[in-house]
Short mmCIF file of C-alpha atoms (C1' of nucleotides) in Angstrom, two decimals:
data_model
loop_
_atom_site.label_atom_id
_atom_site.label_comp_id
_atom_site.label_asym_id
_atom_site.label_seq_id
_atom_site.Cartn_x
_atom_site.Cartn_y
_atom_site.Cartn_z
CA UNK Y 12 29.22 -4.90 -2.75
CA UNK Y 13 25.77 -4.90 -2.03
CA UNK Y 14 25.66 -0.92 -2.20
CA UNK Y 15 22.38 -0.34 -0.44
CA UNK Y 16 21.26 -0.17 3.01
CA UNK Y 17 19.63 -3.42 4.52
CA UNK Y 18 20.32 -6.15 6.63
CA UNK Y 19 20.70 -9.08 4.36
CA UNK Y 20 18.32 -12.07 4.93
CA UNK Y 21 15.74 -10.46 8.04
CA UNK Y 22 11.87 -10.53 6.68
CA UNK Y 23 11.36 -7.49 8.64
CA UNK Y 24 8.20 -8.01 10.02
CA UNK Y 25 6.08 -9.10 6.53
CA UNK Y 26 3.44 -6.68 5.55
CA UNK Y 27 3.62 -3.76 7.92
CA UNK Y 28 5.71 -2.09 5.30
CA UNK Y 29 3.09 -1.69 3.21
CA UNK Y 30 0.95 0.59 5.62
CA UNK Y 31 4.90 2.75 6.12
CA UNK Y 32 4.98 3.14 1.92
CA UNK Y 33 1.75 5.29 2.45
CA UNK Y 34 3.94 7.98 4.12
CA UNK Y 35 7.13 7.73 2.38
CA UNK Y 36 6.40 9.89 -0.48
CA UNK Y 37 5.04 12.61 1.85
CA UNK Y 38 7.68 12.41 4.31
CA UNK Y 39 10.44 12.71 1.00
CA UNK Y 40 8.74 15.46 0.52
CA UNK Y 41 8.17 17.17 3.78
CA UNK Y 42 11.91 17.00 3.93
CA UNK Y 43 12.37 18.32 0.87
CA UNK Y 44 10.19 21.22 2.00
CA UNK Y 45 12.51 21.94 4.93
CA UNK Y 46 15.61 21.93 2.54
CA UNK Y 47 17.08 20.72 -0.48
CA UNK Y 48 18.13 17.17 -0.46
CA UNK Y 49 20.11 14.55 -1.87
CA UNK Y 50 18.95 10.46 -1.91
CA UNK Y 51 21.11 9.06 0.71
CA UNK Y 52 20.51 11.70 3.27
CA UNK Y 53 16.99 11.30 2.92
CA UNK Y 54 17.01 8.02 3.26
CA UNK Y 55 19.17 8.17 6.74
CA UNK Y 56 16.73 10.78 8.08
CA UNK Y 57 13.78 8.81 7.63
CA UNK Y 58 14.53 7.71 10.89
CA UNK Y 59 13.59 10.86 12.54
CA UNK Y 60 10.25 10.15 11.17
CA UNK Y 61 9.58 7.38 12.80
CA UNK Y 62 11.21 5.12 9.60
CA UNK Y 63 12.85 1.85 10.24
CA UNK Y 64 16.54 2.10 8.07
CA UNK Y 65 16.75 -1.40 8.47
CA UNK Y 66 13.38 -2.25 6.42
CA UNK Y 67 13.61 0.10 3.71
CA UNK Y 68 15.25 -1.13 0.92
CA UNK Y 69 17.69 2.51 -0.13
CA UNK Y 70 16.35 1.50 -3.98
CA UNK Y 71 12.72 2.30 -3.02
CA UNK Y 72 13.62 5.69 -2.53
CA UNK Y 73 15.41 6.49 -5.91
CA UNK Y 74 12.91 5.05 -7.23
CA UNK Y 75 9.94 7.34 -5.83
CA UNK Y 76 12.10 10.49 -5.45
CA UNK Y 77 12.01 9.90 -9.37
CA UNK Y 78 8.75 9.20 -9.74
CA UNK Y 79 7.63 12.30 -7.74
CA UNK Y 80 9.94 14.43 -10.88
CA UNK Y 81 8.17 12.75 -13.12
CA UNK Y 82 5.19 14.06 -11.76
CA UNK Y 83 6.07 17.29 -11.09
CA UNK Y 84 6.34 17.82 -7.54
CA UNK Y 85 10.42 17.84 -7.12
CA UNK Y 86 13.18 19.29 -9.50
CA UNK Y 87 16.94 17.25 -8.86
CA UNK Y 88 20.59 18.60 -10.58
CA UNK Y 89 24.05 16.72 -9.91
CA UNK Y 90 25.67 19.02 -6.78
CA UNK Y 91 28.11 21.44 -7.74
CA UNK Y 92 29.89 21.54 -5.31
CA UNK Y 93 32.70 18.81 -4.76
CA UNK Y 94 31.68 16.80 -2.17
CA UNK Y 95 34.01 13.77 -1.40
CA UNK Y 96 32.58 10.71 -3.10
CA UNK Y 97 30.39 9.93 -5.74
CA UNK Y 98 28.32 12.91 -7.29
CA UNK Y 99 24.86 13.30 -5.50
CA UNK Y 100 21.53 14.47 -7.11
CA UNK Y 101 20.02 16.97 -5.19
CA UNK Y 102 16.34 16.99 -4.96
CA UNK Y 103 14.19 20.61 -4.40
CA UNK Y 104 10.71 20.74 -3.89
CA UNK Y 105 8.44 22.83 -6.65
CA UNK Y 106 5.25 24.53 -6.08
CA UNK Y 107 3.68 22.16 -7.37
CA UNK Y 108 4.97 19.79 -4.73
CA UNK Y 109 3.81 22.27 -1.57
CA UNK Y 110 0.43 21.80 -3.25
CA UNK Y 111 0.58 17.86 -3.36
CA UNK Y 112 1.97 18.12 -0.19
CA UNK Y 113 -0.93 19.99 1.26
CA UNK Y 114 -3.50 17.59 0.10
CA UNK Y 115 -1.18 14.16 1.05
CA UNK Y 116 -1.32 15.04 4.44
CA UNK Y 117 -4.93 16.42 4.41
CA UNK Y 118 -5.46 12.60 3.11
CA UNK Y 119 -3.53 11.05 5.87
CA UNK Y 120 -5.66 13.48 8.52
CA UNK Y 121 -8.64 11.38 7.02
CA UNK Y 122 -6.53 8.10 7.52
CA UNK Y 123 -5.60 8.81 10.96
CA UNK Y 124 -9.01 10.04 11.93
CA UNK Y 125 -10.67 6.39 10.61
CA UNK Y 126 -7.74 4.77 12.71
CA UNK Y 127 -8.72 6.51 16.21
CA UNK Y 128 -12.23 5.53 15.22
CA UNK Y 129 -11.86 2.10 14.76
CA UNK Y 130 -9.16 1.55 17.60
CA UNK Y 131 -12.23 3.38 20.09
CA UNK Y 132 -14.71 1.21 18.26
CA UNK Y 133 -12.28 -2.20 19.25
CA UNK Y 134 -11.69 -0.33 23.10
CA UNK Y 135 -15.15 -0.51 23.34
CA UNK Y 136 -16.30 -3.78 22.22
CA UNK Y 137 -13.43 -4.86 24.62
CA UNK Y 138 -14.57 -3.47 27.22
CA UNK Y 139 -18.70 -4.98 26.62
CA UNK Y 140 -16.58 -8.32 25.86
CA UNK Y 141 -14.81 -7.74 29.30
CA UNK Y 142 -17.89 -7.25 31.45
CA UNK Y 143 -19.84 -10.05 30.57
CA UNK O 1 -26.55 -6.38 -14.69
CA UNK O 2 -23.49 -5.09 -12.85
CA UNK O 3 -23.81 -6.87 -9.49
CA UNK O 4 -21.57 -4.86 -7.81
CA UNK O 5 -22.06 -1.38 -5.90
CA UNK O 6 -20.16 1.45 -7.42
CA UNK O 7 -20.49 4.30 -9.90
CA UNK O 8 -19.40 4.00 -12.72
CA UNK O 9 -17.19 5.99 -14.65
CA UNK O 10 -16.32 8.04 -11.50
CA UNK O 11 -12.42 8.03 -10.71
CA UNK O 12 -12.61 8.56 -6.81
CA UNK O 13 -10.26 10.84 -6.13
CA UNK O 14 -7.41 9.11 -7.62
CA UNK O 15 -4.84 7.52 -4.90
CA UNK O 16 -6.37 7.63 -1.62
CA UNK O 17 -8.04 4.04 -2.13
CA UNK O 18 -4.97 2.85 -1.36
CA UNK O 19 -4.74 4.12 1.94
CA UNK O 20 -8.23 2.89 2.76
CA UNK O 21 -6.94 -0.09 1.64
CA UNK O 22 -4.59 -0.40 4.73
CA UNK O 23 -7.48 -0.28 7.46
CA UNK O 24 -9.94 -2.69 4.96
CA UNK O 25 -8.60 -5.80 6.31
CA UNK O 26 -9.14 -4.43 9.94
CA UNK O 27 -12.10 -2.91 9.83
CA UNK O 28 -13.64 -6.21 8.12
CA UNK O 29 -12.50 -8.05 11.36
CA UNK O 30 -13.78 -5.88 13.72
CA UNK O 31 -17.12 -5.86 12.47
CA UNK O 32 -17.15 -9.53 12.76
CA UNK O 33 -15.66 -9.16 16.28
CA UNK O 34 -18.93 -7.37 16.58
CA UNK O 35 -21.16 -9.92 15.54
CA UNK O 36 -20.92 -12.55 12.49
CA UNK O 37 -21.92 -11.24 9.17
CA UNK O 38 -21.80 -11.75 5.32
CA UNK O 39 -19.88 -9.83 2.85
CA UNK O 40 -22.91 -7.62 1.58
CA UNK O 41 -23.69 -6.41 4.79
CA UNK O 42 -20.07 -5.70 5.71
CA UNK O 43 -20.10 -3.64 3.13
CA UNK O 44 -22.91 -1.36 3.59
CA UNK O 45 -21.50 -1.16 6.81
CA UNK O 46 -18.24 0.63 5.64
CA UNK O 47 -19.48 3.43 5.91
CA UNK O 48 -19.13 3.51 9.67
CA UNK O 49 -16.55 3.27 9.31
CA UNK O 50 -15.38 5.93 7.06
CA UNK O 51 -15.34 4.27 4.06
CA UNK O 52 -16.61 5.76 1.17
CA UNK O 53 -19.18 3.01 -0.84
CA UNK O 54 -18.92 4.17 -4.15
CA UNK O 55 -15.20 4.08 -4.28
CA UNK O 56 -15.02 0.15 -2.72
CA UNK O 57 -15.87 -2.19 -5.58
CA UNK O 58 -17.28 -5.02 -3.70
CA UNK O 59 -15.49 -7.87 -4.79
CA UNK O 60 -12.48 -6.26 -3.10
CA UNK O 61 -14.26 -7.12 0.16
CA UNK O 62 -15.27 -10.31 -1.17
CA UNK O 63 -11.78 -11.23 -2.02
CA UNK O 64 -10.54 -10.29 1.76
CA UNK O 65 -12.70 -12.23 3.63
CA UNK O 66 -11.94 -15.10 1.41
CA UNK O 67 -7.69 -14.41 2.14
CA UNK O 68 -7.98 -14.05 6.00
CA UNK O 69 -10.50 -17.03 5.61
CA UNK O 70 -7.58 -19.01 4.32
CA UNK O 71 -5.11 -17.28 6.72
CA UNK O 72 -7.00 -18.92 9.63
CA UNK O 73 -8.57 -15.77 11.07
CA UNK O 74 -12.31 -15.80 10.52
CA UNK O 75 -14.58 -18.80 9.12
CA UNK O 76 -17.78 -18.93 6.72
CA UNK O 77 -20.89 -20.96 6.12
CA UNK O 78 -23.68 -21.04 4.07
CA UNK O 79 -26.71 -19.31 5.64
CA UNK O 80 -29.39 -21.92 7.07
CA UNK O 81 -31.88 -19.56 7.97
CA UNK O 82 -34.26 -18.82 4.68
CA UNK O 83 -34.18 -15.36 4.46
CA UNK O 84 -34.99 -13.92 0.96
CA UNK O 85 -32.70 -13.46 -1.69
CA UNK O 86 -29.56 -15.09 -2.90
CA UNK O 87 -27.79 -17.55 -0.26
CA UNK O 88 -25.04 -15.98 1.89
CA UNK O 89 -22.00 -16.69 3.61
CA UNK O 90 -21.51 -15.95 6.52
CA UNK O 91 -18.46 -15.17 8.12
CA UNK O 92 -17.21 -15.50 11.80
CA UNK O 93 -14.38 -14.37 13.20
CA UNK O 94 -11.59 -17.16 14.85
CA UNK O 95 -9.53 -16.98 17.87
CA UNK O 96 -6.58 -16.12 15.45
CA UNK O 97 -8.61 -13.34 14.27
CA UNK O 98 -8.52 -11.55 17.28
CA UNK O 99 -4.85 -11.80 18.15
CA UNK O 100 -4.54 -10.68 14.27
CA UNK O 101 -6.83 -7.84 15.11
CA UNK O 102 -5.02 -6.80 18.02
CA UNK O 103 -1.63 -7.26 16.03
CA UNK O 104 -3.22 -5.05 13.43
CA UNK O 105 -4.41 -2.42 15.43
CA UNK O 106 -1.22 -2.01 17.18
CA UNK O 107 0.58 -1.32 13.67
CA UNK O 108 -2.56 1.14 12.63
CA UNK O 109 -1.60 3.00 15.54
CA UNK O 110 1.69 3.33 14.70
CA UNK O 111 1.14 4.43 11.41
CA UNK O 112 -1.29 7.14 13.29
CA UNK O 113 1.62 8.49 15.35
CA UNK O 114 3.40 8.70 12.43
CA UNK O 115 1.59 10.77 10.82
CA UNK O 116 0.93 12.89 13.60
CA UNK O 117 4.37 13.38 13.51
CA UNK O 118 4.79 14.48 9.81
CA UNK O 119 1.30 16.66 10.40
CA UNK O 120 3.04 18.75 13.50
CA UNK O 121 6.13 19.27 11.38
CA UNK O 122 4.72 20.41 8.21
CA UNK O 123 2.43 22.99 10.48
CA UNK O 124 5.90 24.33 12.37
CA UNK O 125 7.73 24.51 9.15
CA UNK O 126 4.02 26.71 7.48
CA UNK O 127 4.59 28.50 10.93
CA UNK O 128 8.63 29.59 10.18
CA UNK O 129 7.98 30.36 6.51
CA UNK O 130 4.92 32.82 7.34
CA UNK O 131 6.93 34.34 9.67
CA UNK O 132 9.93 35.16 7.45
"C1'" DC A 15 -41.11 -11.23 -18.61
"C1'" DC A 16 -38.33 -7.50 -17.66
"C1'" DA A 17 -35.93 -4.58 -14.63
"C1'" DT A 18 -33.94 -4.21 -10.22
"C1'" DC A 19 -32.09 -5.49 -5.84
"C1'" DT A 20 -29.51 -8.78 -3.13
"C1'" DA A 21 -25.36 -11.65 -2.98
"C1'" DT A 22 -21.17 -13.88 -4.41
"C1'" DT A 23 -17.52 -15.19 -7.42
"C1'" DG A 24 -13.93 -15.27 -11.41
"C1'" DA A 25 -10.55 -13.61 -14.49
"C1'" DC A 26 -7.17 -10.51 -16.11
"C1'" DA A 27 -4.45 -6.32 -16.89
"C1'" DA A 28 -2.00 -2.86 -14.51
"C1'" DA A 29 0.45 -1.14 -10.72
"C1'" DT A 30 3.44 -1.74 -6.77
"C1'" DT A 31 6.93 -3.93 -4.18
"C1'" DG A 32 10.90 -6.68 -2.69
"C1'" DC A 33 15.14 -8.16 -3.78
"C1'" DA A 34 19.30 -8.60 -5.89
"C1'" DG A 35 22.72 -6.84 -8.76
"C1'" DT A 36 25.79 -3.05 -11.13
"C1'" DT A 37 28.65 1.04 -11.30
"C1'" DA A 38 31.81 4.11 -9.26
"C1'" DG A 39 34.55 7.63 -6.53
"C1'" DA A 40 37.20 8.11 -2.19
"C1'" DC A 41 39.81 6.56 1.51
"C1'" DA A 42 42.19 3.54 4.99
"C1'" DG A 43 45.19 -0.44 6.14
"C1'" DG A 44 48.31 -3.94 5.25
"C1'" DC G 13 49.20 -2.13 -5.11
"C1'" DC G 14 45.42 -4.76 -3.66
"C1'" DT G 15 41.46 -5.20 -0.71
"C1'" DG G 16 37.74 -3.79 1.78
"C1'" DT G 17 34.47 -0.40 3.13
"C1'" DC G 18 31.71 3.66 2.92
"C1'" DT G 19 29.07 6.84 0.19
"C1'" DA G 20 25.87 7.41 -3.74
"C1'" DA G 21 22.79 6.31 -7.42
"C1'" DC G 22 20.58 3.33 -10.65
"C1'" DT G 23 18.50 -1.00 -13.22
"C1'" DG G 24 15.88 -5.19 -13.96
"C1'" DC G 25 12.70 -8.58 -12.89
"C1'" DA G 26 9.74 -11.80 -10.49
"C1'" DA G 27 6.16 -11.86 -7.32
"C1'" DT G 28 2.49 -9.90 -5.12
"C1'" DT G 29 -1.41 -6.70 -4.80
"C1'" DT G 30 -4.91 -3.96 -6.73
"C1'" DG G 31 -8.46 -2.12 -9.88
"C1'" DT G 32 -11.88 -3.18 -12.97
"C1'" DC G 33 -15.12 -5.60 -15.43
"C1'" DA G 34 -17.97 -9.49 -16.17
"C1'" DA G 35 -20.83 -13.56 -14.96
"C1'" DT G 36 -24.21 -15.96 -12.18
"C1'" DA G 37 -28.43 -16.39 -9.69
"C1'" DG G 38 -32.49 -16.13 -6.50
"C1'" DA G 39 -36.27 -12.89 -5.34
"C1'" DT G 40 -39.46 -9.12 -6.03
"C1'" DG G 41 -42.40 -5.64 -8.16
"C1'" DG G 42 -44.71 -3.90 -12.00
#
DNA sequence: CCATCTATTGACAAATTGCAGTTAGACAGG
DNA sequence: CCTGTCTAACTGCAATTTGTCAATAGATGG
C-alpha cells in the first residue's frame, strides 16, 4: 500500500539528512548527465552515490526531479516503449542543466574545501588540547 | 539604524547560503572549542572560516547559539568585565558540545566524500564526452 | 545631538522537509 | 477470482527551518 520506499517508523538518524538534500539535486542530475532516466531508477541508484535508500523518502525525488523542469535544467516524456508496469517518465538533462550542473558542483568544491578546513582546524586544537 | 552586518539589497549568489548553512552550527562550536566568545565576535570571525560576512545576516548566528544553548551544548553569561559598548554574552562551549562537535564533524566528512565522489564522476564522464 | 559602531533580540513570511496517503498496471500464488 | 506484492508516479499538509527586516541600547566622535 504504502507505494514508496522507506522503512516505516525508523527516525533515521534526525538531521543528517539535511546536509545529504544539498547533493541530491546535483547527483539527479549528474545521473541524468550519464543517461536518460526515469524516477524510480534514480532513486535506487542513489546508492552508488553514497545515498542511504532507506532515509530518502521516494516522494522527495518526484518532487525535485520536477522542480528542476520547472526550472529548466531537465526535460521528462511518458516512455514509449512498453515496459511492464506502470508508465515511467523519463527525465533528460538540457543544456541548461550541464550549465547548472557545472556551477552546483563548483559550489560544493567550495563546501568541501571549508569542511577539510575546519576538520584540520578541530585536528589541531586536538592535538594543543592533547599535549597539555 | 540597521544593527545588523550585511548589504543590503545584494542577493548573494542565490542558493549557496544554504550550504553554508550546514557547517554554521559547526563552525560556531569550534570556535568556542577554541576559546569562549560572544556572538559579534563569532561572527567577524566567519570569515576564517570561509564564510562570506555580507551574505550571514547576524541574527542567524544569534539564533544558533541560542538553539544549541538550549540543546545542552554550549552555555552563556553576561559579560562581567566592563569593556565598552553594549553588554555581551558570552558563550562557552559544554562537554556535550564537544561530543556534538565530534558527531558533527564526522557527518561533514561524509558529506565531503560524497561529494568527492560526484566531483570525480562528473570529471570522467567531461573526460568520455570530449573524447567522442 | 546626531551619526555610527558595537551588540543582541524579536517577529513574521516564505521556503523546505517529512510523512502519510492515493492511484494504478502487472504478476504470482492459493 | 481474490489477495498480496512489486513497480511507478503523484498529492496534500503540518511542522520545521530559513531569510529578512525591525527594534533596542550603550558608547564614541564630531
Amino acid at each position: 500500500m504504502p507505494g514508496r520506499r522507506r522503512r516505516e517508523g525508523i527516525p533515521c538518524r534526525p538531521r543528517w539528512k539535511r546536509g545529504l538534500r544539498l547533493v541530491l539535486r546535483p547527483s539527479l542530475l549528474l545521473m541524468l548527465a550519464e543517461h536518460d532516466s526515469h524516477g524510480y531508477e534514480l532513486m535506487e541508484q542513489l546508492t552508488t552515490l553514497g545515498f542511504d535508500n532507506e532515509c530518502l523518502d521516494s516522494s522527495v525525488i518526484y518532487r525535485d526531479l520536477r522542480d528542476m523542469e520547472e526550472m529548466g535544467f531537465i526535460r521528462s516524456f511518458w516512455d514509449e516503449e512498453d515496459s511492464k508496469g506502470p508508465k515511467r517518465r523519463v527525465y533528460q538533462i538540457k543544456e541548461q542543466g550541464w550549465e547548472r550542473l557545472e556551477d552546483w558542483l563548483e559550489g560544493l568544491d567550495q563546501l568541501r574545501e571549508q569542511i577539510t578546513d575546519l576538520s584540520a582546524r578541530y585536528q589541531k586544537l586536538k592535538g594543543v588540547k592533547g599535549k597539555s
